[in-house]
Coordinates of C-alpha atoms in Angstrom, one line a residue:
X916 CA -61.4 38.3 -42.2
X917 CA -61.2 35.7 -39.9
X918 CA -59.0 33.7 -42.5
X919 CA -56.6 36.1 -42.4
X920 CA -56.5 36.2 -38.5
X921 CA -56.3 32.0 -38.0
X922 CA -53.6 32.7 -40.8
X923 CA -51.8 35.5 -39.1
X924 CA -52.3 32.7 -35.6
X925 CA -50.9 30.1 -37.0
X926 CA -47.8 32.1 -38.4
X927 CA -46.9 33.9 -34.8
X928 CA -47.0 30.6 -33.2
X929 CA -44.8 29.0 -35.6
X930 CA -42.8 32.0 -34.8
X931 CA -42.6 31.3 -31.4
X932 CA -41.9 27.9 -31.7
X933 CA -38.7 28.4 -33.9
X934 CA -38.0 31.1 -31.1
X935 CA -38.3 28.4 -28.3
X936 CA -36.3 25.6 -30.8
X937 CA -33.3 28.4 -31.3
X938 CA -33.6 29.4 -27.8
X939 CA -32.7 25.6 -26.8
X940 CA -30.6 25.4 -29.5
X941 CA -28.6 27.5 -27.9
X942 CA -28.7 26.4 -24.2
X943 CA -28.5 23.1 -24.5
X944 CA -26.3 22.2 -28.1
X945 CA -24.2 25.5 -28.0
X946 CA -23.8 25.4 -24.2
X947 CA -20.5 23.7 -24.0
X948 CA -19.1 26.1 -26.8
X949 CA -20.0 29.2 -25.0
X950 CA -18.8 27.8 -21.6
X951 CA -16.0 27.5 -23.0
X952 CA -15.5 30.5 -24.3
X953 CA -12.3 32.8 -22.7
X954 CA -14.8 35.9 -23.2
X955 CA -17.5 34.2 -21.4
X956 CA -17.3 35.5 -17.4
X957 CA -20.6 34.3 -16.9
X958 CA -19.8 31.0 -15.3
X959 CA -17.4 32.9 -13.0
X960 CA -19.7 35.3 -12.1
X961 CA -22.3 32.5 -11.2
X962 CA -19.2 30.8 -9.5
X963 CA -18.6 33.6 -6.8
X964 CA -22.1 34.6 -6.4
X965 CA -22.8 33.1 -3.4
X966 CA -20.4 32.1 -0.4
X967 CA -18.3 29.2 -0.3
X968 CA -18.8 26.7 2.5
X969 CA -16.5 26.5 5.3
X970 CA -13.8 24.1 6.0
X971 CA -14.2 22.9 9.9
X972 CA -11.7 22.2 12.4
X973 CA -12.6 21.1 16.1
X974 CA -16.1 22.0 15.6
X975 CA -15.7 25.4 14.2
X976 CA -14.5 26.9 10.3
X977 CA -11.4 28.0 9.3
X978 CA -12.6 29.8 6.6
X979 CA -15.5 32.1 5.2
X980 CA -16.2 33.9 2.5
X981 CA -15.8 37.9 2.2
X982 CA -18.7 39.8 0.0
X983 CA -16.9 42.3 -2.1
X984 CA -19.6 44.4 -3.7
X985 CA -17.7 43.3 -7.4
X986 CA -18.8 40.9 -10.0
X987 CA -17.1 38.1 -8.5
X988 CA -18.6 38.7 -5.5
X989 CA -17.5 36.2 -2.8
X990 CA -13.9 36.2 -2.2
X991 CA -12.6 33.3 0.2
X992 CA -11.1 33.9 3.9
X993 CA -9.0 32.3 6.1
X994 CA -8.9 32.3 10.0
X995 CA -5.4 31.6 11.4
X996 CA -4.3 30.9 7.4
X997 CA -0.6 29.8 7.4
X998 CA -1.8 27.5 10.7
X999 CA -4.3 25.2 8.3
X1000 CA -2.7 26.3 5.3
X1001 CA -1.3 22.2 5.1
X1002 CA -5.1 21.2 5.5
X1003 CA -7.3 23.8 3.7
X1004 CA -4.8 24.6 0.8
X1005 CA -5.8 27.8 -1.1
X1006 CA -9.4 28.8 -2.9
X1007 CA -8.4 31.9 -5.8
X1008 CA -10.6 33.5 -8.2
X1009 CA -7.4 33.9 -10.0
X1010 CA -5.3 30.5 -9.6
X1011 CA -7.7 28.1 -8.9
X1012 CA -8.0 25.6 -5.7
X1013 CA -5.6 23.3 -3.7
X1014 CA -5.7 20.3 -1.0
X1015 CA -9.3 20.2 0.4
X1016 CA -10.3 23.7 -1.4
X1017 CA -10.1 21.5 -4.5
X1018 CA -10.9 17.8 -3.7
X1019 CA -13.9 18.7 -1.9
X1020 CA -14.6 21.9 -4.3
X1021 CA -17.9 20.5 -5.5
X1022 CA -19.6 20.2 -1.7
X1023 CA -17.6 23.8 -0.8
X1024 CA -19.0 25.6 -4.2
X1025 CA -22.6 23.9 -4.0
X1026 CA -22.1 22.4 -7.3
X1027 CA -22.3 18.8 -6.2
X1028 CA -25.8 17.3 -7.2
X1029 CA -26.0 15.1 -3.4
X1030 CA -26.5 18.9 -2.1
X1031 CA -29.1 19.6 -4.4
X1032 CA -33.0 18.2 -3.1
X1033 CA -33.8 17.7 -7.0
X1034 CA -30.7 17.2 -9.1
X1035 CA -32.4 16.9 -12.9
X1036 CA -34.0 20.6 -12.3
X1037 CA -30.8 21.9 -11.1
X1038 CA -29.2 20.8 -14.2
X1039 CA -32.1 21.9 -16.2
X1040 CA -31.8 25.3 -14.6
X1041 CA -28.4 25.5 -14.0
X1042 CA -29.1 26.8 -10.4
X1043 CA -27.0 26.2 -7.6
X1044 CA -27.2 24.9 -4.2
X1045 CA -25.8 27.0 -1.0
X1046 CA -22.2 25.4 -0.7
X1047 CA -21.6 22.7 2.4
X1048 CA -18.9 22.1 4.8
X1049 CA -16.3 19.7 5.3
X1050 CA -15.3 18.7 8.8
X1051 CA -11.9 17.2 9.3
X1052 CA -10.5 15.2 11.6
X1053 CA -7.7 17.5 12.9
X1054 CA -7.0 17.9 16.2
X1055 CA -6.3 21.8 17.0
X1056 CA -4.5 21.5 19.8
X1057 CA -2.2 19.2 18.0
X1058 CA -1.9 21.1 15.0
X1059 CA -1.2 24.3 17.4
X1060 CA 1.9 22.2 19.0
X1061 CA 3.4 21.0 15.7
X1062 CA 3.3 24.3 14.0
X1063 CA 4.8 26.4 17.4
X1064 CA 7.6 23.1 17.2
X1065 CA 8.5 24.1 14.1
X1066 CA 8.9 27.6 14.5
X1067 CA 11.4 29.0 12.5
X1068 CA 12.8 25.8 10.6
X1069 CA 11.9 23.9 7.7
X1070 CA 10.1 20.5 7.8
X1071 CA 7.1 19.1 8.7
X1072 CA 4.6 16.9 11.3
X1073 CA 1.8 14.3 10.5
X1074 CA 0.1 12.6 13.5
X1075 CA -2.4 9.7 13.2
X1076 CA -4.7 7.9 15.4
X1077 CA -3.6 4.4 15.1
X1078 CA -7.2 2.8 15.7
X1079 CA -8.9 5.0 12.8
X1080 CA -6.2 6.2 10.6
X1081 CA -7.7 9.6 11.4
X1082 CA -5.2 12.7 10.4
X1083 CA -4.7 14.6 13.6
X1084 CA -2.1 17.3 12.6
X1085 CA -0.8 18.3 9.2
X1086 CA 1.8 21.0 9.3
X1087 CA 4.1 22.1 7.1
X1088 CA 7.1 25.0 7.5
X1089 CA 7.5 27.5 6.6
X1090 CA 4.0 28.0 6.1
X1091 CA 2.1 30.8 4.1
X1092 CA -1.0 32.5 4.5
X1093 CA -3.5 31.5 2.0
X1094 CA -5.5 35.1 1.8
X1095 CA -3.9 37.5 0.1
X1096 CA -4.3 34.5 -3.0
X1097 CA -8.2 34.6 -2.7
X1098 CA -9.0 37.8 -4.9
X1099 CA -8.3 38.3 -8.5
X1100 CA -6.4 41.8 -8.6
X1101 CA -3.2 42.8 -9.0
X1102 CA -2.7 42.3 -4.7
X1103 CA -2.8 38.9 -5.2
X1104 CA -0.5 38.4 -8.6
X1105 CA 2.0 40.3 -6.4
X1106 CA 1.5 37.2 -3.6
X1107 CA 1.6 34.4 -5.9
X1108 CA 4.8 36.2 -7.4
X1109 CA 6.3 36.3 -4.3
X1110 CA 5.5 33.4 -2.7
X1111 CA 6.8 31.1 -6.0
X1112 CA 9.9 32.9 -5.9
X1113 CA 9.9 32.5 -2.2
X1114 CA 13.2 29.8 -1.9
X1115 CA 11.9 28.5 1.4
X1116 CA 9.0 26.9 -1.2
X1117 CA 6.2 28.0 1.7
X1118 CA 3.4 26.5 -1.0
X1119 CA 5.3 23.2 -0.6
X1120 CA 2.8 20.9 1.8
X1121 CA 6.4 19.0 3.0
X1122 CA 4.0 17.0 5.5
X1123 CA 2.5 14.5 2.5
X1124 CA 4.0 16.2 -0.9
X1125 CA 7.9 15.7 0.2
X1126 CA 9.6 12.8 0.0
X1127 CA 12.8 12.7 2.1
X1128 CA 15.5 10.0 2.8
X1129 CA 14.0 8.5 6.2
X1130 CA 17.4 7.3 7.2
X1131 CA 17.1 5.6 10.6
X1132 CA 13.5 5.7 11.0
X1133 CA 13.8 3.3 8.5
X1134 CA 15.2 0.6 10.9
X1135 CA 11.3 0.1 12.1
X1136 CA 10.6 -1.9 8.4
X1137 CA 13.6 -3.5 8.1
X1138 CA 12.9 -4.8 12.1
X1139 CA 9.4 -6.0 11.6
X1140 CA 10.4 -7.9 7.7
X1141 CA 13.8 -9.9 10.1
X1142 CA 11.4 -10.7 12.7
X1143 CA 8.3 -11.4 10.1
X1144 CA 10.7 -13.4 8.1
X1145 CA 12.0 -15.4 11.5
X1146 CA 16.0 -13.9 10.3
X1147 CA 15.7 -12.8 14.2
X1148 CA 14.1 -14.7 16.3
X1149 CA 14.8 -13.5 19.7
X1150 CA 15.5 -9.6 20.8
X1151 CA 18.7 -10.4 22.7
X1152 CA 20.5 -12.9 20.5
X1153 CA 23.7 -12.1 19.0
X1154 CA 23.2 -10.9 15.4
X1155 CA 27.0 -11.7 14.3
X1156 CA 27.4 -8.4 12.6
X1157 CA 30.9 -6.8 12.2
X1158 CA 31.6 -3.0 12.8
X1159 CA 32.7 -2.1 10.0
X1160 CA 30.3 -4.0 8.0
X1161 CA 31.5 -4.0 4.1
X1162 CA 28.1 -5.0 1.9
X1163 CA 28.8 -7.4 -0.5
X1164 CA 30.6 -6.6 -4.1
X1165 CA 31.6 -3.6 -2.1
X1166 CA 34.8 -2.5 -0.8
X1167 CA 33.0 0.2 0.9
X1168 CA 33.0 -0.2 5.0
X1169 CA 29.6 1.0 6.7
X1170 CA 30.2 2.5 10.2
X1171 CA 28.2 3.4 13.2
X1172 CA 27.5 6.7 15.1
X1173 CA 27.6 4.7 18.3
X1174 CA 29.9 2.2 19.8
X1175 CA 28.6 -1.8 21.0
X1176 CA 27.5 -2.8 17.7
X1177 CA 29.7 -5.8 16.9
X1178 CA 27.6 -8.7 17.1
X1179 CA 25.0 -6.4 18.5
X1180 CA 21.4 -8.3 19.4
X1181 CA 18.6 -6.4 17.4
X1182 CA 17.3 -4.7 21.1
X1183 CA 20.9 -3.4 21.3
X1184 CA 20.9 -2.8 17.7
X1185 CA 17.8 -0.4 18.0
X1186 CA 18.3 1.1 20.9
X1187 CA 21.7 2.5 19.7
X1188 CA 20.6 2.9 15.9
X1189 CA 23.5 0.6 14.4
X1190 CA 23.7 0.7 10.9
X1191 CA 25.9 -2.4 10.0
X1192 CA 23.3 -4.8 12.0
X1193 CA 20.1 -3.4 10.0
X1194 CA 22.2 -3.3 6.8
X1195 CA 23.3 -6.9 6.9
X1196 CA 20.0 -7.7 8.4
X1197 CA 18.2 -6.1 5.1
X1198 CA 20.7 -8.4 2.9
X1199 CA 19.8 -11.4 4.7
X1200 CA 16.3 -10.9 4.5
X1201 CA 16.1 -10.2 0.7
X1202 CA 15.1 -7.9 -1.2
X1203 CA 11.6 -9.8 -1.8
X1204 CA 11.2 -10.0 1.5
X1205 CA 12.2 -6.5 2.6
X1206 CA 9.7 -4.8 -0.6
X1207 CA 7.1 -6.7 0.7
X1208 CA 7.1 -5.3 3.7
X1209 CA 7.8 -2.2 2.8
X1210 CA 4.7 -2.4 0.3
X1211 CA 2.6 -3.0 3.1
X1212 CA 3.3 -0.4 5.0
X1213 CA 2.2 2.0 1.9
X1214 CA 5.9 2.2 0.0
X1215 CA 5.2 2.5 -3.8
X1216 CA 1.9 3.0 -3.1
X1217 CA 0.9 5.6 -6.4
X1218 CA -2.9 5.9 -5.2
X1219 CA -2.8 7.5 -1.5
X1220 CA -5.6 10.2 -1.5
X1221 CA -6.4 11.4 2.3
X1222 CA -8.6 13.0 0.0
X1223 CA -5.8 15.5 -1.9
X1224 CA -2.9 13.1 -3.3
X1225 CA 0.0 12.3 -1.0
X1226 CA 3.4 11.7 -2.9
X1227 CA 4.3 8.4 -3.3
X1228 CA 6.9 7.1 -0.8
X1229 CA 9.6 4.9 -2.2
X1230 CA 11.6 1.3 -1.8
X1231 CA 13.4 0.5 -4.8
X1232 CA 12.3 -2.9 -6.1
X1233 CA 15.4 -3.6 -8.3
X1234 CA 18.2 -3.8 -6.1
X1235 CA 21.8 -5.3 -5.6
X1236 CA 22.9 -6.3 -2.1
X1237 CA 25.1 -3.7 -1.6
X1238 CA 22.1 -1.0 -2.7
X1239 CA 19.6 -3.3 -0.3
X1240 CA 21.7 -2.5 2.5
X1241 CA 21.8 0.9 2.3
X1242 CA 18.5 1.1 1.4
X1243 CA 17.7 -0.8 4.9
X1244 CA 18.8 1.8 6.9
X1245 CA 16.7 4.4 5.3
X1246 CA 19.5 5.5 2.2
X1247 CA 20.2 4.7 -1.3
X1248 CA 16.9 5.1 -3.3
X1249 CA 14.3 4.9 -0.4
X1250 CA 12.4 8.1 0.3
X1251 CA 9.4 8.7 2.1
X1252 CA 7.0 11.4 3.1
X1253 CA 6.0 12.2 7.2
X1254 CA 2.7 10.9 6.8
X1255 CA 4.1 7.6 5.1
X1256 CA 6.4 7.4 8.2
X1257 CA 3.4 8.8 10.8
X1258 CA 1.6 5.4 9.0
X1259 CA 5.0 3.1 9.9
X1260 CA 4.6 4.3 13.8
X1261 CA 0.9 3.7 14.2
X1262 CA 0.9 -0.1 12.4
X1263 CA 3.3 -0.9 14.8
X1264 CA 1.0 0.7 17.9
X1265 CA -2.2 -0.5 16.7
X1266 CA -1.1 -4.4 16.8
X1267 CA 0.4 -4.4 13.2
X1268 CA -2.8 -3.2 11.6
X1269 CA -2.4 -0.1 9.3
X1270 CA -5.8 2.0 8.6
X1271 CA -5.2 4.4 5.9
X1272 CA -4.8 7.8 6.7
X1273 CA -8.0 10.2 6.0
X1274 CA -8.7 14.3 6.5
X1275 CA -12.4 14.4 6.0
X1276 CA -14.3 13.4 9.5
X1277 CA -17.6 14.0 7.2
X1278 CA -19.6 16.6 4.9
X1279 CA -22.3 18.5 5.7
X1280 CA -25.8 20.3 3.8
X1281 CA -26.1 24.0 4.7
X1282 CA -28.4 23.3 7.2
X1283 CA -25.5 20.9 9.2
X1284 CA -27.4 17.6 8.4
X1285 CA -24.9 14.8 7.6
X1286 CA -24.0 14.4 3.9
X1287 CA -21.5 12.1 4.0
X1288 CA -19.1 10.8 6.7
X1289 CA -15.7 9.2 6.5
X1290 CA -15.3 6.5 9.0
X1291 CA -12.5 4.4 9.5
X1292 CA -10.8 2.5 6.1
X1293 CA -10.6 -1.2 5.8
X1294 CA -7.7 -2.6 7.8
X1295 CA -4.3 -4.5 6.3
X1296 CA -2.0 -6.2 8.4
X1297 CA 1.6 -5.4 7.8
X1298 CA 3.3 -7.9 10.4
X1299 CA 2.7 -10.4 12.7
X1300 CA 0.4 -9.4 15.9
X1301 CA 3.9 -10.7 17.7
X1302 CA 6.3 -8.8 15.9
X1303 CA 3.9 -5.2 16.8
X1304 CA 4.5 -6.0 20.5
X1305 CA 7.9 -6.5 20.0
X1306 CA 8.3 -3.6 18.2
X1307 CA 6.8 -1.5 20.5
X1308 CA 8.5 -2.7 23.1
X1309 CA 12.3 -1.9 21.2
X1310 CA 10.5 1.7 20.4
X1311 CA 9.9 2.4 24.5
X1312 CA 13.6 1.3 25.2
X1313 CA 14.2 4.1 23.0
X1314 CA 12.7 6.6 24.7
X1315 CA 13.7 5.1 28.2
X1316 CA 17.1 4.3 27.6
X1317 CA 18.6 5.3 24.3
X1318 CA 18.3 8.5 21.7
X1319 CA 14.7 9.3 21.9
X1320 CA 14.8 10.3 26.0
X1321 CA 13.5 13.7 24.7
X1322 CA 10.5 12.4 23.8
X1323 CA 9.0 10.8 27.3
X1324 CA 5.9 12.1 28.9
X1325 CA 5.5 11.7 32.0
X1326 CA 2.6 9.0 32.9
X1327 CA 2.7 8.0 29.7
X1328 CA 4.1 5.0 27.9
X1329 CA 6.2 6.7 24.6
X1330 CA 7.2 4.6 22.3
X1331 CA 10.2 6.2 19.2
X1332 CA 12.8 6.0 16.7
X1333 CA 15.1 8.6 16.0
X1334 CA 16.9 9.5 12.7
X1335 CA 19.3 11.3 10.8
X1336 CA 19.4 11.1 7.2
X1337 CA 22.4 12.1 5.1
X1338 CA 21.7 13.5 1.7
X1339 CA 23.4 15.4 -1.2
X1340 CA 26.5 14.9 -3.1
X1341 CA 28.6 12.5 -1.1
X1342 CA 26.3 13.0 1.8
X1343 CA 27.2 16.6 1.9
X1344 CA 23.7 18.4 2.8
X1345 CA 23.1 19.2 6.2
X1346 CA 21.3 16.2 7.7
X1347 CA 18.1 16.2 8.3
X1348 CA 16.6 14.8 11.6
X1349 CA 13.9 11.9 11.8
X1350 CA 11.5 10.8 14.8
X1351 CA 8.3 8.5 14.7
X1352 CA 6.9 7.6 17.8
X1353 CA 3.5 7.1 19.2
X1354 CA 2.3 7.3 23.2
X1355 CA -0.7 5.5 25.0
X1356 CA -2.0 7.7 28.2
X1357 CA -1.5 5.7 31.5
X1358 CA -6.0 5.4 31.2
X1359 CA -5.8 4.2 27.5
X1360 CA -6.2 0.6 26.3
X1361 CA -4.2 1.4 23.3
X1362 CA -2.2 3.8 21.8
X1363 CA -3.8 6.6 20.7
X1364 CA -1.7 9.1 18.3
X1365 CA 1.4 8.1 16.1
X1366 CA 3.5 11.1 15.1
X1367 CA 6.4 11.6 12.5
X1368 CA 8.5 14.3 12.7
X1369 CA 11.3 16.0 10.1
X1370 CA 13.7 18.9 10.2
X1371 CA 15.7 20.0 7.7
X1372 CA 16.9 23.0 9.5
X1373 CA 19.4 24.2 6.8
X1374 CA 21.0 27.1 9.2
X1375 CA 21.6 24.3 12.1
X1376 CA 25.2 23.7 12.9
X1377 CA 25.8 19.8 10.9
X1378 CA 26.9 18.5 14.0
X1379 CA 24.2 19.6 16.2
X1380 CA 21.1 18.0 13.7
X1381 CA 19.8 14.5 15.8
X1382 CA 16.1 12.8 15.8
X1383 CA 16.6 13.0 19.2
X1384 CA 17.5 16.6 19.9
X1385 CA 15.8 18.1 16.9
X1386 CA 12.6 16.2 16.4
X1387 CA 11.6 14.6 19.5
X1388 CA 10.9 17.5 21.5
X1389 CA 8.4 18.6 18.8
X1390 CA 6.6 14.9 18.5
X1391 CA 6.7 15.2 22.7
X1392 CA 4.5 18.6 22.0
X1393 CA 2.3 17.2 19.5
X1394 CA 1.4 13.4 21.5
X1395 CA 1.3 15.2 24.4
X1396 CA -1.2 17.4 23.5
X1397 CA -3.8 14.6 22.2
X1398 CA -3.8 12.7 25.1
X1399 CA -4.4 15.8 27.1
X1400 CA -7.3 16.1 25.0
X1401 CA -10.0 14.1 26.7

């Protein structure tokens, strides 16, 4: 009898290890196969089965999480949605994440192992931490005056801080709110329907995924490679520049808005935005000369993440001197996004030193302990310390005496460039209007926000589109509100 029982023993627990080998067989080797599996919800389920951590701006979140009572049971919400909608990008349960919901999913959804106090038992378990927060470096009050500036128009802001490369505002218009995206029912496939067939593109983050032709704004490069490359060597000296100006192998006669620019001097030359002096400049700098400058400044740059990817702004590297002067005054093949220009205004406040733009100030565990934080990027210099000060000083005779008047604040010293960049067949679009700038409060030891600014404004009268009257006001609204901001 007790044979039989050691017998019968032996058999169950051979039993119940070929239970235990199958049972890991099939969590740890068929895992992947049943992940993947389209009729597998379980990995969704497990997904939405906690809340989402928040995104923060000025100290408080912009988002939540909703519990619906369903399967997937956290469903993601927005405060103030088509206001951050630039920043925070979208979190759906039906179409995925964008901009910060996806490069920083893994702190937001928990699922990064730095949350997690013992990473190798998470994975062995496949539990989840509670999701973290992001904080980001936006400034509310300037994000609140960039998006009431661009109130019913199309285009976009980006301000900087030029010491830290810090993302202050990030606004794009129109904008779009991202909630009605969030579920996974047939309310939002009607909103993502309607929103891509939407022909103002509202899902379009102009501010760092649009390129545009910078046109004048432009003139900033192509004055800090003449001065860099010693073509000009004092502000006020003639330039010997014709009006027309006819770029060589061309028969084609460049012309000016405004009148003085015969042999205007490059302070002249700014102030009044002459495009014959900065296109002959451009040719007599070289196109070596003028790409590595550009370059510097971030032009053909492919790997910009502030963290989400930012389009890559463009100087044509293969170029003719005829193409090299157009493209010196901001046309031919050069485009660039507003945070690429934003970056162009605060290298030339902070001293010729660009920091790289970044969104994420740091992340946080549940609990509001520090995970990780930012800090300012490594430092390149684009230009001479000498040619910065110069610089700034043509961008405040802007604002004091020339196009960019719009854009002074009273006790305050403003620096700016306005533009106006044609486009379309033969230059037949509607314009759209340019202005960088940066400001320094009458207290501050530097400047202390960089703004760029576009319209496209495609109802606007063609003759009424300027940097100066356009954009300005609305970079006034946004620098004025940082240094307000003490």
């Amino acid at each position: 009898m007790t044979r039989h029982i050691r017998h019968a023993g032996v058999f169950c627990a051979l039993l119940l290890v070929a239970l235990l080998l199958n049972a890991a067989r099939v969590q740890v080797v068929q895992a992947p196969a049943y992940d993947g599996n389209p009729a597998n919800r379980r990995s969704e389920i497990f997904r939405y089965g906690q809340p989402r951590g928040d995104i923060l701006v000025g100290g408080r979140p912009v988002t939540g999480s909703k519990d619906t009572r369903e399967h997937l049971r956290y469903e993601r919400t927005y405060v103030e949605g088509p206001l951050y909608a630039p920043v925070t990008g979208f979190a759906s349960q039906l179409y995925g994440t964008t901009l910060l919901e996806k490069a920083e999913d893994g702190i937001l959804s928990g699922t990064d192992p730095m949350l997690a106090p013992f990473p190798l038992w998470n994975d062995f378990t496949r539990a989840r931490s509670r999701g973290g927060d992001v904080v980001t470096t936006i400034d509310p009050a300037a994000q609140r005056a960039a998006y009431k500036g661009l109130a019913g128009r199309k285009g976009a802001v980006a301000a900087l801080e030029p010491s830290t490369g810090r993302i202050l505002a990030l606004v794009s218009a129109p904008s779009y709110d991202p909630q009605p995206l969030s579920g996974n029912g047939a309310a939002a496939a009607r909103a993502w329907t309607r929103l891509n067939a939407d022909r103002d593109r509202p899902m379009l983050n102009r501010a760092v995924r649009q390129t545009y032709p910078p046109g004048s704004t432009f003139k900033v490069v192509t004055a800090a490679a003449a001065l860099d490359a010693g073509v000009v060597r004092a502000l006020g000296a003639p330039t010997d520049s014709p009006d027309p100006y006819t770029p060589p192998g061309t028969r084609t006669r460049l012309t000016n808005a405004s009148r003085g620019c015969r042999d205007a001097s490059l302070r002249e030359a700014f102030t009044l935005s002459c495009n014959t002096v900065f296109a002959k400049l451009g040719v007599e700098v070289g196109a070596t000369d003028m790409t590595a400058t550009a370059q510097a400044f971030g032009f053909n740059d492919p790997a910009l993440r502030i963290p989400f990817p930012v389009a890559r702004s463009t100087f044509d590297t293969s170029l003719d001197p005829a193409q090299l002067a157009l493209s010196s005054i901001g046309q031919y093949n050069t485009r660039a996004t507003p945070l690429q220009m934003a970056m162009v205004a605060a290298a030339v406040a902070n001293g010729g030193q660009l920091r790289e733009p970044y969104l994420v100030e740091r992340t946080t565990r549940p609990g509001g302990s520090t995970l990780a934080a930012a800090g300012s990027r490594a430092a390149r210099q684009v230009m001479y310390p000498s040619t910065a000060v110069r610089l700034r000083a043509l961008m405040r005779e802007v604002v004091e005496d020339g196009t960019g008047r719009r854009a002074a604040i009273r006790g305050a010293r403003v620096g700016g460039k306005t533009g106006t960049a044609q486009h379309g067949l033969g230059n037949s679009g509607t314009p759209y209007a340019w202005f960088v700038s940066w400001a320094q409060g009458d207290g501050d030891l530097a400047p202390r926000v960089a703004v760029a600014v576009v319209v496209e404004d495609a109802e606007a009268d063609r003759g009424d589109i300027s940097g100066g009257g356009d954009a300005a006001p609305i970079a006034r609204a946004v620098m004025k509100a940082v240094l307000e901001a003490r």
